[in-house]
Amino acid sequence: MITQIYSIHDVNEAKMCLDSGVDHIGVALSNGYQCPREVPLPEIKEIFEFIGTKAKKVLIVVSKGEEEVLSAVRELHPDIVHICGNYYEATPKLKAHLLEIDPKIELMQAIGLPSSDFMEKASYFASFCDYLILDSIRPGLTSIGVAGVTHDWSMDKEIVDSFPNLKVILAGGLGPNNVKKAIEAVRPYGVDSFTKTSFVQDGILLGKDPKAIASFVKNAKEAI
């Protein structure tokens, strides 16, 4: 079971993840779209250099176009590019251009749940993306996710069962207390946590919680 922790803000938080055995470490690019806990490009480069090959480096991008994504990828060399905004979604053309930059790079597209057309979207993105991340929707955000609440996992299960060769990451309100239950219900490729592995005060995400990260990873790995 792959574990993924978002959204890392500095090298110290990246170290928390590595110390706990996290498989994917995600950092959100600061580019004007107000993605929660976004990080400027030079600081992402520092975080990614620290991570090295010890975990997969995920670049989280909210964007209005392909070239903005490609420009960041050329600078940062992530292992995975996560397209998660409401402005721009992944395309086969983007995937082709990413592979021109790095033949090993992988593409992840977010699908917000619940939605009436989730299977249609899953079918389309499964045709060219390496990963789908299934996340909860919070109204008013320009990114998919960071809702801090779960959704109906039967939708995730339908996607997982329909595309058995696709790497599906389950997200949305997952933390140490419910990750085992989520895995048992959905049987995804991996699980993701942001809000529930962060310190939160008055609705503001203050930073990552090392104990919550460690517990999340432990419980995910122990799930049957």
CSV table of C-alpha atoms in Angstrom, one decimal:
chain,number,residue,atom,x,y,z
A,1,MET,CA,0.0,0.0,0.0
A,2,ILE,CA,1.5,3.3,-1.2
A,3,THR,CA,1.3,6.2,1.3
A,4,GLN,CA,1.2,9.8,0.1
A,5,ILE,CA,1.5,12.9,2.2
A,6,TYR,CA,0.6,16.5,1.1
A,7,SER,CA,1.4,19.4,1.3
A,8,ILE,CA,5.0,19.7,2.4
A,9,HIS,CA,6.3,23.2,3.0
A,10,ASP,CA,10.0,22.8,3.9
A,11,VAL,CA,12.8,20.4,4.3
A,12,ASN,CA,12.0,19.7,7.9
A,13,GLU,CA,8.5,18.5,7.0
A,14,ALA,CA,10.0,16.4,4.2
A,15,LYS,CA,12.3,14.8,6.7
A,16,MET,CA,9.2,13.9,8.9
A,17,CYS,CA,7.8,12.0,5.9
A,18,LEU,CA,11.0,10.2,5.1
A,19,ASP,CA,11.5,9.2,8.7
A,20,SER,CA,8.0,7.7,8.7
A,21,GLY,CA,8.6,5.8,5.4
A,22,VAL,CA,6.2,7.8,3.2
A,23,ASP,CA,6.3,6.7,-0.4
A,24,HIS,CA,5.1,9.9,-2.2
A,25,ILE,CA,5.8,13.4,-0.9
A,26,GLY,CA,3.8,16.2,-2.5
A,27,VAL,CA,4.6,19.9,-2.7
A,28,ALA,CA,2.2,22.5,-4.2
A,29,LEU,CA,3.6,25.1,-6.6
A,30,SER,CA,3.0,28.7,-5.7
A,31,ASN,CA,1.9,30.3,-9.0
A,32,GLY,CA,-0.9,32.7,-8.1
A,33,TYR,CA,-3.9,30.4,-7.8
A,34,GLN,CA,-3.9,30.3,-3.9
A,35,CYS,CA,-3.4,26.6,-3.5
A,36,PRO,CA,-3.2,25.8,0.2
A,37,ARG,CA,0.3,25.7,1.6
A,38,GLU,CA,1.9,26.4,-1.7
A,39,VAL,CA,5.6,26.8,-2.0
A,40,PRO,CA,7.7,29.1,-4.4
A,41,LEU,CA,9.7,27.2,-7.1
A,42,PRO,CA,13.2,27.8,-5.6
A,43,GLU,CA,12.1,26.3,-2.3
A,44,ILE,CA,10.5,23.3,-4.0
A,45,LYS,CA,13.8,22.7,-5.7
A,46,GLU,CA,15.5,22.6,-2.3
A,47,ILE,CA,12.9,20.2,-0.9
A,48,PHE,CA,13.1,17.9,-3.9
A,49,GLU,CA,16.9,17.9,-3.8
A,50,PHE,CA,16.7,16.9,-0.1
A,51,ILE,CA,14.2,14.0,-0.9
A,52,GLY,CA,16.4,12.8,-3.8
A,53,THR,CA,15.5,9.2,-4.6
A,54,LYS,CA,14.3,8.3,-1.0
A,55,ALA,CA,10.6,8.9,-2.0
A,56,LYS,CA,8.7,9.9,-5.1
A,57,LYS,CA,8.6,13.6,-5.5
A,58,VAL,CA,5.1,14.9,-6.5
A,59,LEU,CA,4.6,18.4,-7.9
A,60,ILE,CA,1.1,19.6,-7.3
A,61,VAL,CA,0.0,22.1,-9.9
A,62,VAL,CA,-3.0,24.3,-10.2
A,63,SER,CA,-2.7,25.9,-13.6
A,64,LYS,CA,-4.5,27.5,-16.5
A,65,GLY,CA,-2.4,25.9,-19.2
A,66,GLU,CA,0.1,23.4,-20.3
A,67,GLU,CA,3.2,25.5,-20.7
A,68,GLU,CA,3.1,26.7,-17.1
A,69,VAL,CA,3.2,23.1,-16.0
A,70,LEU,CA,6.0,22.1,-18.4
A,71,SER,CA,8.1,25.1,-17.4
A,72,ALA,CA,7.9,24.1,-13.7
A,73,VAL,CA,8.7,20.5,-14.6
A,74,ARG,CA,11.8,21.5,-16.5
A,75,GLU,CA,13.1,23.3,-13.4
A,76,LEU,CA,12.1,20.9,-10.7
A,77,HIS,CA,12.3,17.4,-12.3
A,78,PRO,CA,9.5,15.8,-10.2
A,79,ASP,CA,8.8,12.1,-10.4
A,80,ILE,CA,5.0,12.7,-10.6
A,81,VAL,CA,3.0,15.7,-11.9
A,82,HIS,CA,-0.3,16.1,-10.1
A,83,ILE,CA,-2.8,18.2,-12.0
A,84,CYS,CA,-5.5,19.2,-9.6
A,85,GLY,CA,-7.1,22.5,-10.4
A,86,ASN,CA,-10.5,23.5,-11.8
A,87,TYR,CA,-8.9,25.6,-14.6
A,88,TYR,CA,-6.9,23.1,-16.5
A,89,GLU,CA,-7.0,19.3,-16.6
A,90,ALA,CA,-4.5,16.8,-17.9
A,91,THR,CA,-4.5,15.9,-21.6
A,92,PRO,CA,-2.8,13.3,-23.8
A,93,LYS,CA,-0.7,16.2,-25.3
A,94,LEU,CA,0.5,17.2,-21.9
A,95,LYS,CA,1.5,13.6,-21.2
A,96,ALA,CA,3.4,13.4,-24.5
A,97,HIS,CA,5.3,16.6,-23.7
A,98,LEU,CA,6.1,15.5,-20.2
A,99,LEU,CA,7.7,12.3,-21.6
A,100,GLU,CA,9.8,14.4,-23.9
A,101,ILE,CA,11.3,16.1,-20.9
A,102,ASP,CA,11.7,12.9,-18.9
A,103,PRO,CA,10.7,9.4,-20.2
A,104,LYS,CA,10.2,8.2,-16.6
A,105,ILE,CA,7.9,11.0,-15.4
A,106,GLU,CA,4.3,10.0,-14.4
A,107,LEU,CA,1.1,12.0,-14.6
A,108,MET,CA,-1.6,12.1,-11.9
A,109,GLN,CA,-5.0,13.7,-12.4
A,110,ALA,CA,-7.4,14.6,-9.6
A,111,ILE,CA,-11.1,13.7,-9.8
A,112,GLY,CA,-13.4,15.5,-7.4
A,113,LEU,CA,-16.1,13.5,-5.6
A,114,PRO,CA,-19.0,13.4,-5.4
A,115,SER,CA,-19.9,14.2,-9.0
A,116,SER,CA,-22.4,12.9,-11.5
A,117,ASP,CA,-19.9,12.2,-14.2
A,118,PHE,CA,-17.1,10.6,-12.2
A,119,MET,CA,-17.0,7.4,-14.2
A,120,GLU,CA,-16.9,9.2,-17.5
A,121,LYS,CA,-14.0,11.3,-16.2
A,122,ALA,CA,-12.2,8.2,-14.8
A,123,SER,CA,-12.5,6.4,-18.1
A,124,TYR,CA,-11.1,9.4,-20.0
A,125,PHE,CA,-8.1,10.1,-17.7
A,126,ALA,CA,-7.4,6.3,-17.3
A,127,SER,CA,-6.6,6.2,-21.0
A,128,PHE,CA,-3.4,8.2,-20.6
A,129,CYS,CA,-2.7,9.1,-17.0
A,130,ASP,CA,-0.6,6.9,-14.7
A,131,TYR,CA,-2.5,7.8,-11.6
A,132,LEU,CA,-5.9,9.0,-10.6
A,133,ILE,CA,-6.3,10.6,-7.2
A,134,LEU,CA,-9.9,10.6,-6.0
A,135,ASP,CA,-10.5,13.5,-3.6
A,136,SER,CA,-13.3,15.3,-1.9
A,137,ILE,CA,-14.6,18.6,-3.2
A,138,ARG,CA,-14.7,21.8,-1.0
A,139,PRO,CA,-16.7,24.6,-2.6
A,140,GLY,CA,-14.8,27.9,-3.1
A,141,LEU,CA,-11.4,26.3,-3.7
A,142,THR,CA,-9.6,26.5,-7.0
A,143,SER,CA,-8.0,23.1,-6.3
A,144,ILE,CA,-9.6,19.7,-5.9
A,145,GLY,CA,-9.1,18.5,-2.4
A,146,VAL,CA,-8.1,20.0,0.9
A,147,ALA,CA,-11.7,19.5,2.0
A,148,GLY,CA,-10.7,17.6,5.2
A,149,VAL,CA,-13.8,15.4,4.9
A,150,THR,CA,-14.5,12.0,3.4
A,151,HIS,CA,-17.0,11.2,0.6
A,152,ASP,CA,-19.0,8.1,-0.4
A,153,TRP,CA,-16.2,5.5,-1.0
A,154,SER,CA,-18.5,3.4,-3.2
A,155,MET,CA,-17.7,5.7,-6.0
A,156,ASP,CA,-14.0,5.1,-5.5
A,157,LYS,CA,-14.6,1.4,-5.3
A,158,GLU,CA,-16.4,1.5,-8.6
A,159,ILE,CA,-13.4,3.2,-10.3
A,160,VAL,CA,-10.9,0.8,-8.7
A,161,ASP,CA,-12.9,-2.3,-9.8
A,162,SER,CA,-13.4,-0.9,-13.4
A,163,PHE,CA,-9.7,0.0,-14.0
A,164,PRO,CA,-7.7,-2.8,-12.2
A,165,ASN,CA,-4.4,-1.8,-13.9
A,166,LEU,CA,-4.6,1.9,-13.0
A,167,LYS,CA,-2.9,3.3,-9.9
A,168,VAL,CA,-5.7,4.8,-7.9
A,169,ILE,CA,-4.9,7.0,-4.9
A,170,LEU,CA,-7.7,7.4,-2.4
A,171,ALA,CA,-7.8,10.9,-0.7
A,172,GLY,CA,-10.3,13.1,1.1
A,173,GLY,CA,-10.4,13.3,4.9
A,174,LEU,CA,-8.1,10.4,5.5
A,175,GLY,CA,-6.0,10.2,8.7
A,176,PRO,CA,-4.7,7.7,11.2
A,177,ASN,CA,-8.1,6.9,12.5
A,178,ASN,CA,-9.9,6.0,9.3
A,179,VAL,CA,-7.2,4.9,6.8
A,180,LYS,CA,-7.5,1.2,7.5
A,181,LYS,CA,-11.3,1.3,7.1
A,182,ALA,CA,-10.9,3.2,3.8
A,183,ILE,CA,-8.4,0.7,2.4
A,184,GLU,CA,-10.7,-2.2,3.4
A,185,ALA,CA,-13.6,-0.5,1.6
A,186,VAL,CA,-11.9,0.5,-1.6
A,187,ARG,CA,-8.7,-1.5,-2.0
A,188,PRO,CA,-6.8,1.3,-3.8
A,189,TYR,CA,-3.2,1.4,-5.0
A,190,GLY,CA,-2.5,4.0,-2.4
A,191,VAL,CA,-3.8,6.4,0.2
A,192,ASP,CA,-3.2,10.2,0.6
A,193,SER,CA,-3.4,12.5,3.6
A,194,PHE,CA,-3.2,16.3,3.9
A,195,THR,CA,-5.5,17.9,6.5
A,196,LYS,CA,-5.6,15.0,8.9
A,197,THR,CA,-1.8,14.8,9.2
A,198,SER,CA,-1.5,18.5,9.8
A,199,PHE,CA,-1.8,20.8,12.8
A,200,VAL,CA,-5.0,22.9,12.3
A,201,GLN,CA,-6.1,25.9,14.2
A,202,ASP,CA,-9.3,27.9,13.4
A,203,GLY,CA,-9.5,26.1,10.0
A,204,ILE,CA,-5.9,27.2,9.2
A,205,LEU,CA,-3.3,24.5,8.3
A,206,LEU,CA,-0.3,25.4,10.3
A,207,GLY,CA,2.1,22.6,9.5
A,208,LYS,CA,2.6,18.8,9.4
A,209,ASP,CA,2.1,16.7,12.5
A,210,PRO,CA,5.0,14.1,12.7
A,211,LYS,CA,3.1,11.8,15.0
A,212,ALA,CA,0.0,11.8,12.8
A,213,ILE,CA,2.2,11.1,9.7
A,214,ALA,CA,3.9,8.2,11.4
A,215,SER,CA,0.5,6.7,12.6
A,216,PHE,CA,-1.0,7.2,9.2
A,217,VAL,CA,1.8,5.3,7.5
A,218,LYS,CA,1.8,2.5,10.1
A,219,ASN,CA,-1.9,2.0,10.0
A,220,ALA,CA,-2.0,2.0,6.1
A,221,LYS,CA,0.8,-0.5,5.9
A,222,GLU,CA,-1.0,-2.8,8.5
A,223,ALA,CA,-4.3,-2.7,6.6
A,224,ILE,CA,-5.5,-6.1,5.4
